[in-house]
Short mmCIF file of C-alpha atoms in Angstrom, two decimals:
data_model
loop_
_atom_site.label_atom_id
_atom_site.label_comp_id
_atom_site.label_asym_id
_atom_site.label_seq_id
_atom_site.Cartn_x
_atom_site.Cartn_y
_atom_site.Cartn_z
CA UNK A 1 -157.04 107.27 -82.31
CA UNK A 2 -158.74 104.98 -84.82
CA UNK A 3 -156.86 102.16 -86.45
CA UNK A 4 -157.88 99.99 -89.42
CA UNK A 5 -159.40 96.75 -88.19
CA UNK A 6 -156.88 94.56 -90.02
CA UNK A 7 -153.82 96.39 -88.70
CA UNK A 8 -152.26 94.40 -85.87
CA UNK A 9 -151.64 96.06 -82.54
CA UNK A 10 -148.01 95.81 -81.49
CA UNK A 11 -148.41 95.88 -77.72
CA UNK A 12 -151.39 95.89 -75.35
CA UNK A 13 -151.20 96.82 -71.67
CA UNK A 14 -153.91 95.47 -69.37
CA UNK A 15 -155.03 97.76 -66.55
CA UNK A 16 -157.79 95.47 -65.32
CA UNK A 17 -157.12 95.04 -61.60
CA UNK A 18 -156.65 96.85 -58.33
CA UNK A 19 -154.80 100.13 -58.21
CA UNK A 20 -151.90 98.43 -56.42
CA UNK A 21 -150.89 97.02 -59.83
CA UNK A 22 -150.62 100.39 -61.55
CA UNK A 23 -147.18 101.49 -60.22
CA UNK A 24 -145.74 98.17 -61.42
CA UNK A 25 -147.17 98.45 -64.94
CA UNK A 26 -147.53 102.10 -65.88
CA UNK A 27 -143.79 102.96 -65.82
CA UNK A 28 -143.19 100.32 -68.50
CA UNK A 29 -145.99 101.70 -70.68
CA UNK A 30 -144.70 105.24 -70.21
CA UNK A 31 -141.13 104.28 -71.10
CA UNK A 32 -142.12 102.12 -74.07
CA UNK A 33 -144.17 104.93 -75.62
CA UNK A 34 -141.30 107.38 -75.11
CA UNK A 35 -138.70 105.05 -76.62
CA UNK A 36 -140.76 103.62 -79.47
CA UNK A 37 -143.36 106.25 -80.43
CA UNK A 38 -144.13 104.51 -83.73
CA UNK A 39 -145.54 101.43 -82.03
CA UNK A 40 -149.26 100.72 -82.16
CA UNK A 41 -150.23 100.40 -78.49
CA UNK A 42 -153.60 99.59 -76.92
CA UNK A 43 -154.24 100.34 -73.26
CA UNK A 44 -157.15 98.28 -71.96
CA UNK A 45 -158.87 99.66 -68.86
CA UNK A 46 -161.49 98.13 -66.57
CA UNK A 47 -163.08 101.29 -65.13
CA UNK A 48 -163.44 105.01 -65.72
CA UNK A 49 -160.96 105.56 -62.88
CA UNK A 50 -158.26 103.57 -64.68
CA UNK A 51 -159.08 105.43 -67.87
CA UNK A 52 -158.86 108.90 -66.33
CA UNK A 53 -155.67 108.13 -64.44
CA UNK A 54 -153.70 106.52 -67.28
CA UNK A 55 -154.97 108.83 -70.01
CA UNK A 56 -154.24 111.86 -67.85
CA UNK A 57 -150.67 110.79 -67.25
CA UNK A 58 -149.96 109.75 -70.84
CA UNK A 59 -151.56 112.69 -72.58
CA UNK A 60 -152.20 112.54 -76.32
CA UNK A 61 -149.96 109.97 -78.00
CA UNK A 62 -150.40 109.32 -81.74
CA UNK A 63 -149.87 105.56 -81.55
CA UNK A 64 -151.82 104.88 -78.36
CA UNK A 65 -155.47 103.96 -77.98
CA UNK A 66 -157.24 103.83 -74.63
CA UNK A 67 -159.74 100.98 -74.91
CA UNK A 68 -162.54 99.99 -72.58
CA UNK A 69 -162.46 96.33 -71.64
CA UNK A 70 -165.67 94.27 -71.81
CA UNK A 71 -167.68 95.01 -68.68
CA UNK A 72 -166.00 98.42 -68.30
CA UNK A 73 -167.51 100.34 -65.39
CA UNK A 74 -168.35 104.03 -65.38
CA UNK A 75 -167.86 105.05 -61.76
CA UNK A 76 -169.07 108.61 -62.18
CA UNK A 77 -167.48 110.94 -59.66
CA UNK A 78 -164.64 108.89 -58.23
CA UNK A 79 -161.53 110.00 -56.40
CA UNK A 80 -158.47 109.69 -58.63
CA UNK A 81 -156.58 106.54 -57.73
CA UNK A 82 -159.07 105.29 -55.15
CA UNK A 83 -159.41 101.52 -55.47
CA UNK A 84 -162.52 100.89 -57.61
CA UNK A 85 -165.14 98.15 -57.77
CA UNK A 86 -164.06 95.95 -60.66
CA UNK A 87 -166.00 93.96 -63.25
CA UNK A 88 -165.90 90.20 -62.76
CA UNK A 89 -162.47 89.20 -64.06
CA UNK A 90 -163.07 85.82 -65.70
CA UNK A 91 -166.08 86.92 -67.79
CA UNK A 92 -164.10 90.03 -68.73
CA UNK A 93 -161.15 87.93 -69.90
CA UNK A 94 -163.38 85.53 -71.83
CA UNK A 95 -164.78 88.46 -73.81
CA UNK A 96 -161.44 90.24 -74.09
CA UNK A 97 -159.53 87.25 -75.49
CA UNK A 98 -160.89 87.51 -79.06
CA UNK A 99 -160.28 91.27 -79.03
CA UNK A 100 -156.60 90.57 -78.34
CA UNK A 101 -156.32 88.10 -81.22
CA UNK A 102 -154.51 90.56 -83.47
CA UNK A 103 -152.23 91.89 -80.73
CA UNK A 104 -148.62 90.75 -80.95
CA UNK A 105 -147.57 91.23 -77.30
CA UNK A 106 -149.80 91.57 -74.22
CA UNK A 107 -148.35 92.98 -70.99
CA UNK A 108 -149.96 92.60 -67.56
CA UNK A 109 -148.99 92.90 -63.91
CA UNK A 110 -151.37 90.33 -62.46
CA UNK A 111 -151.70 86.58 -62.82
CA UNK A 112 -155.39 86.41 -63.65
CA UNK A 113 -154.87 87.60 -67.23
CA UNK A 114 -152.57 84.63 -67.78
CA UNK A 115 -155.65 82.40 -67.89
CA UNK A 116 -155.93 83.48 -71.54
CA UNK A 117 -152.66 81.90 -72.74
CA UNK A 118 -152.97 79.10 -70.19
CA UNK A 119 -156.39 77.92 -71.41
CA UNK A 120 -157.14 79.45 -74.81
CA UNK A 121 -155.53 79.35 -78.25
CA UNK A 122 -153.76 82.64 -78.86
CA UNK A 123 -151.32 84.15 -81.32
CA UNK A 124 -150.19 86.76 -78.81
CA UNK A 125 -147.10 86.56 -76.66
CA UNK A 126 -147.82 87.36 -73.02
CA UNK A 127 -145.41 89.27 -70.80
CA UNK A 128 -146.16 89.14 -67.09
CA UNK A 129 -144.65 91.54 -64.56
CA UNK A 130 -144.42 90.08 -61.07
CA UNK A 131 -145.85 92.89 -58.99
CA UNK A 132 -145.01 91.56 -55.55
CA UNK A 133 -141.66 91.52 -53.83
CA UNK A 134 -140.14 89.54 -51.02
CA UNK A 135 -139.97 86.03 -49.75
CA UNK A 136 -143.72 85.38 -49.33
CA UNK A 137 -144.62 85.59 -53.01
CA UNK A 138 -146.70 82.75 -54.47
CA UNK A 139 -144.72 81.26 -57.34
CA UNK A 140 -146.31 77.82 -57.55
CA UNK A 141 -149.05 78.57 -60.08
CA UNK A 142 -149.30 76.94 -63.50
CA UNK A 143 -150.42 80.22 -65.07
CA UNK A 144 -146.91 81.58 -64.57
CA UNK A 145 -145.61 79.01 -67.06
CA UNK A 146 -148.01 80.31 -69.72
CA UNK A 147 -146.18 83.63 -70.11
CA UNK A 148 -143.69 84.01 -72.95
CA UNK A 149 -141.67 86.23 -70.63
CA UNK A 150 -141.89 86.99 -66.93
CA UNK A 151 -140.28 90.19 -65.66
CA UNK A 152 -138.96 90.11 -62.10
CA UNK A 153 -137.07 92.53 -59.90
CA UNK A 154 -134.15 90.37 -58.77
CA UNK A 155 -132.22 87.17 -59.42
CA UNK A 156 -133.78 85.68 -56.31
CA UNK A 157 -137.17 85.65 -58.03
CA UNK A 158 -135.80 84.09 -61.21
CA UNK A 159 -134.27 81.27 -59.16
CA UNK A 160 -137.50 80.80 -57.19
CA UNK A 161 -139.59 80.63 -60.37
CA UNK A 162 -137.15 78.16 -61.90
CA UNK A 163 -137.58 75.97 -58.82
CA UNK A 164 -141.31 75.91 -59.61
CA UNK A 165 -140.96 74.92 -63.25
CA UNK A 166 -140.59 78.24 -65.05
CA UNK A 167 -137.81 78.23 -67.65
CA UNK A 168 -135.20 80.71 -66.37
CA UNK A 169 -134.52 81.73 -69.98
CA UNK A 170 -138.09 83.06 -70.03
CA UNK A 171 -137.46 85.33 -67.03
CA UNK A 172 -135.96 88.83 -67.33
CA UNK A 173 -134.42 90.52 -64.28
CA UNK A 174 -134.85 94.30 -64.47
CA UNK A 175 -134.77 95.73 -60.96
CA UNK A 176 -137.80 97.10 -59.14
CA UNK A 177 -140.11 98.79 -61.65
CA UNK A 178 -142.13 100.62 -59.00
CA UNK A 179 -138.96 102.47 -57.94
CA UNK A 180 -139.26 104.30 -61.26
CA UNK A 181 -142.90 105.30 -60.78
CA UNK A 182 -143.05 109.09 -61.05
CA UNK A 183 -146.74 109.77 -60.34
CA UNK A 184 -146.71 109.30 -56.56
CA UNK A 185 -149.59 111.11 -54.83
CA UNK A 186 -147.38 112.36 -51.95
CA UNK A 187 -150.01 112.23 -49.23
CA UNK A 188 -150.11 115.29 -47.00
CA UNK A 189 -150.11 114.07 -43.41
CA UNK A 190 -150.79 116.71 -40.80
CA UNK A 191 -150.48 115.18 -37.39
CA UNK A 192 -151.29 117.34 -34.38
CA UNK A 193 -147.87 116.84 -32.78
CA UNK A 194 -144.39 116.02 -34.01
CA UNK A 195 -143.76 112.38 -33.08
CA UNK A 196 -142.11 109.40 -34.76
CA UNK A 197 -144.32 108.15 -37.60
CA UNK A 198 -145.17 104.46 -37.30
CA UNK A 199 -146.62 102.56 -40.28
CA UNK A 200 -148.72 99.47 -39.48
CA UNK A 201 -149.31 97.43 -42.63
CA UNK A 202 -150.81 93.98 -41.93
CA UNK A 203 -151.06 91.34 -44.66
CA UNK A 204 -154.43 90.58 -46.23
CA UNK A 205 -154.28 86.78 -46.03
CA UNK A 206 -155.35 85.43 -42.66
CA UNK A 207 -152.64 82.77 -42.37
CA UNK A 208 -149.96 85.39 -42.99
CA UNK A 209 -151.48 88.30 -41.11
CA UNK A 210 -151.35 89.73 -37.60
CA UNK A 211 -154.66 91.54 -38.05
CA UNK A 212 -157.13 88.87 -36.96
CA UNK A 213 -155.22 87.96 -33.80
CA UNK A 214 -153.73 91.25 -32.65
CA UNK A 215 -154.49 94.06 -35.08
CA UNK A 216 -157.09 96.10 -33.21
CA UNK A 217 -155.42 95.51 -29.85
CA UNK A 218 -152.02 96.49 -31.23
CA UNK A 219 -153.40 99.74 -32.63
CA UNK A 220 -155.15 100.48 -29.33
CA UNK A 221 -151.91 100.04 -27.38
CA UNK A 222 -149.92 102.19 -29.79
CA UNK A 223 -152.48 104.99 -29.64
CA UNK A 224 -152.78 104.78 -25.85
CA UNK A 225 -149.01 105.09 -25.47
CA UNK A 226 -149.10 108.64 -26.84
CA UNK A 227 -145.63 108.18 -28.33
CA UNK A 228 -146.31 107.78 -32.04
CA UNK A 229 -148.17 109.18 -34.99
CA UNK A 230 -149.71 106.10 -36.56
CA UNK A 231 -150.38 105.41 -40.23
CA UNK A 232 -152.77 102.47 -40.50
CA UNK A 233 -152.60 101.50 -44.17
CA UNK A 234 -153.06 97.75 -44.63
CA UNK A 235 -153.01 95.89 -47.92
CA UNK A 236 -155.95 96.90 -50.12
CA UNK A 237 -157.46 93.44 -49.97
CA UNK A 238 -157.63 93.30 -46.17
CA UNK A 239 -160.90 95.23 -46.14
CA UNK A 240 -162.35 92.61 -48.51
CA UNK A 241 -161.26 89.69 -46.35
CA UNK A 242 -162.00 91.40 -43.02
CA UNK A 243 -164.92 93.81 -43.53
CA UNK A 244 -164.80 94.79 -39.86
CA UNK A 245 -161.65 96.77 -40.67
CA UNK A 246 -163.78 99.62 -42.01
CA UNK A 247 -165.83 99.87 -38.82
CA UNK A 248 -162.64 99.78 -36.79
CA UNK A 249 -161.14 102.51 -38.96
CA UNK A 250 -164.19 104.62 -38.21
CA UNK A 251 -163.38 104.52 -34.50
CA UNK A 252 -160.07 106.25 -35.26
CA UNK A 253 -161.55 109.07 -37.32
CA UNK A 254 -160.79 112.59 -36.19
CA UNK A 255 -157.73 111.73 -34.14
CA UNK A 256 -154.73 113.98 -34.52
CA UNK A 257 -152.29 111.12 -34.05
CA UNK A 258 -153.72 108.56 -36.50
CA UNK A 259 -154.01 108.54 -40.28
CA UNK A 260 -156.15 105.72 -41.68
CA UNK A 261 -156.15 104.82 -45.37
CA UNK A 262 -158.03 101.84 -46.82
CA UNK A 263 -158.63 103.00 -50.38
CA UNK A 264 -156.55 105.90 -51.68
CA UNK A 265 -153.72 105.75 -54.20
CA UNK A 266 -151.24 106.77 -51.50
CA UNK A 267 -151.51 103.34 -49.91
CA UNK A 268 -150.20 101.65 -53.06
CA UNK A 269 -147.85 104.19 -54.65
CA UNK A 270 -145.12 104.08 -52.01
CA UNK A 271 -146.08 107.30 -50.22
CA UNK A 272 -146.43 105.81 -46.75
CA UNK A 273 -143.42 103.51 -46.88
CA UNK A 274 -141.37 106.54 -47.91
CA UNK A 275 -142.50 108.84 -45.09
CA UNK A 276 -142.65 106.47 -42.09
CA UNK A 277 -139.90 106.35 -39.48
CA UNK A 278 -140.70 102.88 -38.12
CA UNK A 279 -142.39 99.89 -39.76
CA UNK A 280 -144.73 97.50 -37.93
CA UNK A 281 -146.04 94.52 -39.84
CA UNK A 282 -146.03 90.78 -40.34
CA UNK A 283 -145.34 89.31 -43.79
CA UNK A 284 -146.60 92.04 -46.13
CA UNK A 285 -144.27 92.90 -49.02
CA UNK A 286 -144.60 96.56 -48.07
CA UNK A 287 -141.65 96.02 -45.76
CA UNK A 288 -139.42 95.47 -48.79
CA UNK A 289 -140.33 98.90 -50.18
CA UNK A 290 -139.82 100.41 -46.74
CA UNK A 291 -136.33 98.90 -46.65
CA UNK A 292 -135.22 100.59 -49.85
CA UNK A 293 -134.01 103.02 -47.18
CA UNK A 294 -133.03 101.04 -44.04
CA UNK A 295 -135.07 102.02 -40.98
CA UNK A 296 -136.31 100.33 -37.79
CA UNK A 297 -138.76 97.44 -38.16
CA UNK A 298 -140.80 95.35 -35.72
CA UNK A 299 -142.70 92.22 -36.77
CA UNK A 300 -145.77 90.67 -35.17
CA UNK A 301 -145.93 86.88 -34.83
CA UNK A 302 -149.09 86.03 -32.87
CA UNK A 303 -148.97 82.34 -33.87
CA UNK A 304 -145.34 81.80 -32.85
CA UNK A 305 -144.29 80.50 -36.24
CA UNK A 306 -141.23 78.24 -36.38
CA UNK A 307 -139.63 80.46 -38.98
CA UNK A 308 -135.88 80.40 -38.32
CA UNK A 309 -135.07 77.96 -41.13
CA UNK A 310 -137.82 79.08 -43.52
CA UNK A 311 -136.68 81.39 -46.32
CA UNK A 312 -140.27 82.61 -46.68
CA UNK A 313 -139.74 84.60 -43.49
CA UNK A 314 -136.43 86.18 -44.42
CA UNK A 315 -137.91 89.65 -43.85
CA UNK A 316 -138.06 88.87 -40.12
CA UNK A 317 -134.28 89.04 -39.97
CA UNK A 318 -134.67 92.79 -40.52
CA UNK A 319 -136.05 93.58 -37.05
CA UNK A 320 -137.29 92.27 -33.72
CA UNK A 321 -140.06 89.65 -33.88
CA UNK A 322 -142.75 89.98 -31.20
CA UNK A 323 -144.53 86.81 -30.07
CA UNK A 324 -146.32 88.32 -27.06
CA UNK A 325 -148.54 91.37 -27.44
CA UNK A 326 -147.32 92.70 -24.10
CA UNK A 327 -143.86 92.94 -25.67
CA UNK A 328 -145.00 95.20 -28.51
CA UNK A 329 -144.46 98.62 -26.94
CA UNK A 330 -141.08 97.72 -25.41
CA UNK A 331 -139.98 96.41 -28.82
CA UNK A 332 -141.04 99.66 -30.50
CA UNK A 333 -139.16 101.63 -27.85
CA UNK A 334 -136.00 99.60 -28.54
CA UNK A 335 -136.33 99.68 -32.31
CA UNK A 336 -134.43 102.91 -32.98
CA UNK A 337 -131.59 102.20 -30.56
CA UNK A 338 -131.17 98.64 -31.81
CA UNK A 339 -131.52 99.45 -35.49
CA UNK A 340 -127.76 99.38 -36.25
CA UNK A 341 -127.62 95.65 -35.55
CA UNK A 342 -130.21 95.03 -38.29
CA UNK A 343 -128.94 97.37 -41.01
CA UNK A 344 -126.79 94.79 -42.80
CA UNK A 345 -129.64 92.27 -42.87
CA UNK A 346 -132.04 94.94 -44.12
CA UNK A 347 -129.73 95.97 -46.95
CA UNK A 348 -129.17 92.36 -47.95
CA UNK A 349 -132.88 91.48 -47.91
CA UNK A 350 -133.86 94.57 -49.91
CA UNK A 351 -131.14 93.96 -52.49
CA UNK A 352 -132.06 90.29 -52.87
CA UNK A 353 -135.77 91.08 -53.17
CA UNK A 354 -135.80 94.29 -55.22
CA UNK A 355 -132.58 94.29 -57.18
CA UNK A 356 -131.80 97.68 -58.68
CA UNK A 357 -133.88 100.50 -57.15
CA UNK A 358 -132.24 103.45 -58.93
CA UNK A 359 -135.15 103.91 -61.33
CA UNK A 360 -133.69 102.17 -64.39
CA UNK A 361 -136.01 99.15 -64.20
CA UNK A 362 -138.81 100.59 -66.40
CA UNK A 363 -136.33 101.12 -69.24
CA UNK A 364 -134.99 97.58 -68.88
CA UNK A 365 -138.51 96.18 -68.80
CA UNK A 366 -139.52 98.19 -71.88
CA UNK A 367 -136.49 96.82 -73.72
CA UNK A 368 -137.48 93.30 -72.68
CA UNK A 369 -140.96 93.86 -74.14
CA UNK A 370 -139.42 95.16 -77.37
CA UNK A 371 -137.21 92.07 -77.54
CA UNK A 372 -140.30 89.85 -77.35
CA UNK A 373 -141.92 91.98 -80.05
CA UNK A 374 -138.91 91.49 -82.34
CA UNK A 375 -139.04 87.69 -82.13
#
């Protein structure tokens, strides 16, 4: 819809990044529009994929405009939800900043957009939704202090941000927003045989990941064992940092016991963490989503980290930690039988990291945005 140029926009939502951000941001937009239909809302999108996805879910809303961000990319025929090539973020933000001048509240789910209030004069109030979960999150970034309000899942994150200089009064605890995401793709996995489904989800940062040391060898051993149906769905950014992952994925194509996903929406919307029986990983936050329903976990530690007293590795209390690749298959074999001894730790870690997972978080977050708007 058109809007007179001098009429201020009430709230803008920024869909400018990877698809992994969408399930953390869209539920708040959806709920806000439902609860406050008279608001003037702009939805800024970086690509035609973002535009088609968000506009398709929202449908026609009288107060909502879908707006193409500077540098918007038309991707032509593009699979819905597949991670797209993005315009360069900093030039995009530099050109977007003046277009947001008359917007009262700006909501994002990534840190990069916080360069605007961190570096530029602005009349807008910025609300940032922390999209990660778990003990490995990076909180020591000055951009976080530029937000008027930061929305987090659990009290643990508010305390951690406060320890890094963020005013705890400027942090709202809502529960896990992604738990209220209703547009899951529900990937259809058709393995050739009925076997336990094992999800391997290595982290994308080399110093936190098992991929560079053990990844290919671990997958080879799992496949050779003939005991599991494997989902190999690493963090979206792993393929950027380790381009060889795509070639490796090609070697697994056509197998009836392996499902590889490097790009689709299913790898970010919670589909795989919901359907797997056993989790294999390192420090990826996907384990926190997996543990919304306690199940067996095994963690890979190729560098033999001295982690016992480090809260950053609290997720490793949720399962056996393997420090020798030869111990991987025996650990997987033990995982189901030994799971009861880890259930309490899993429940505690998930609760501390995610807070409420009943689906109420989007409503709480929408109310927090409205509270900023009313200031």
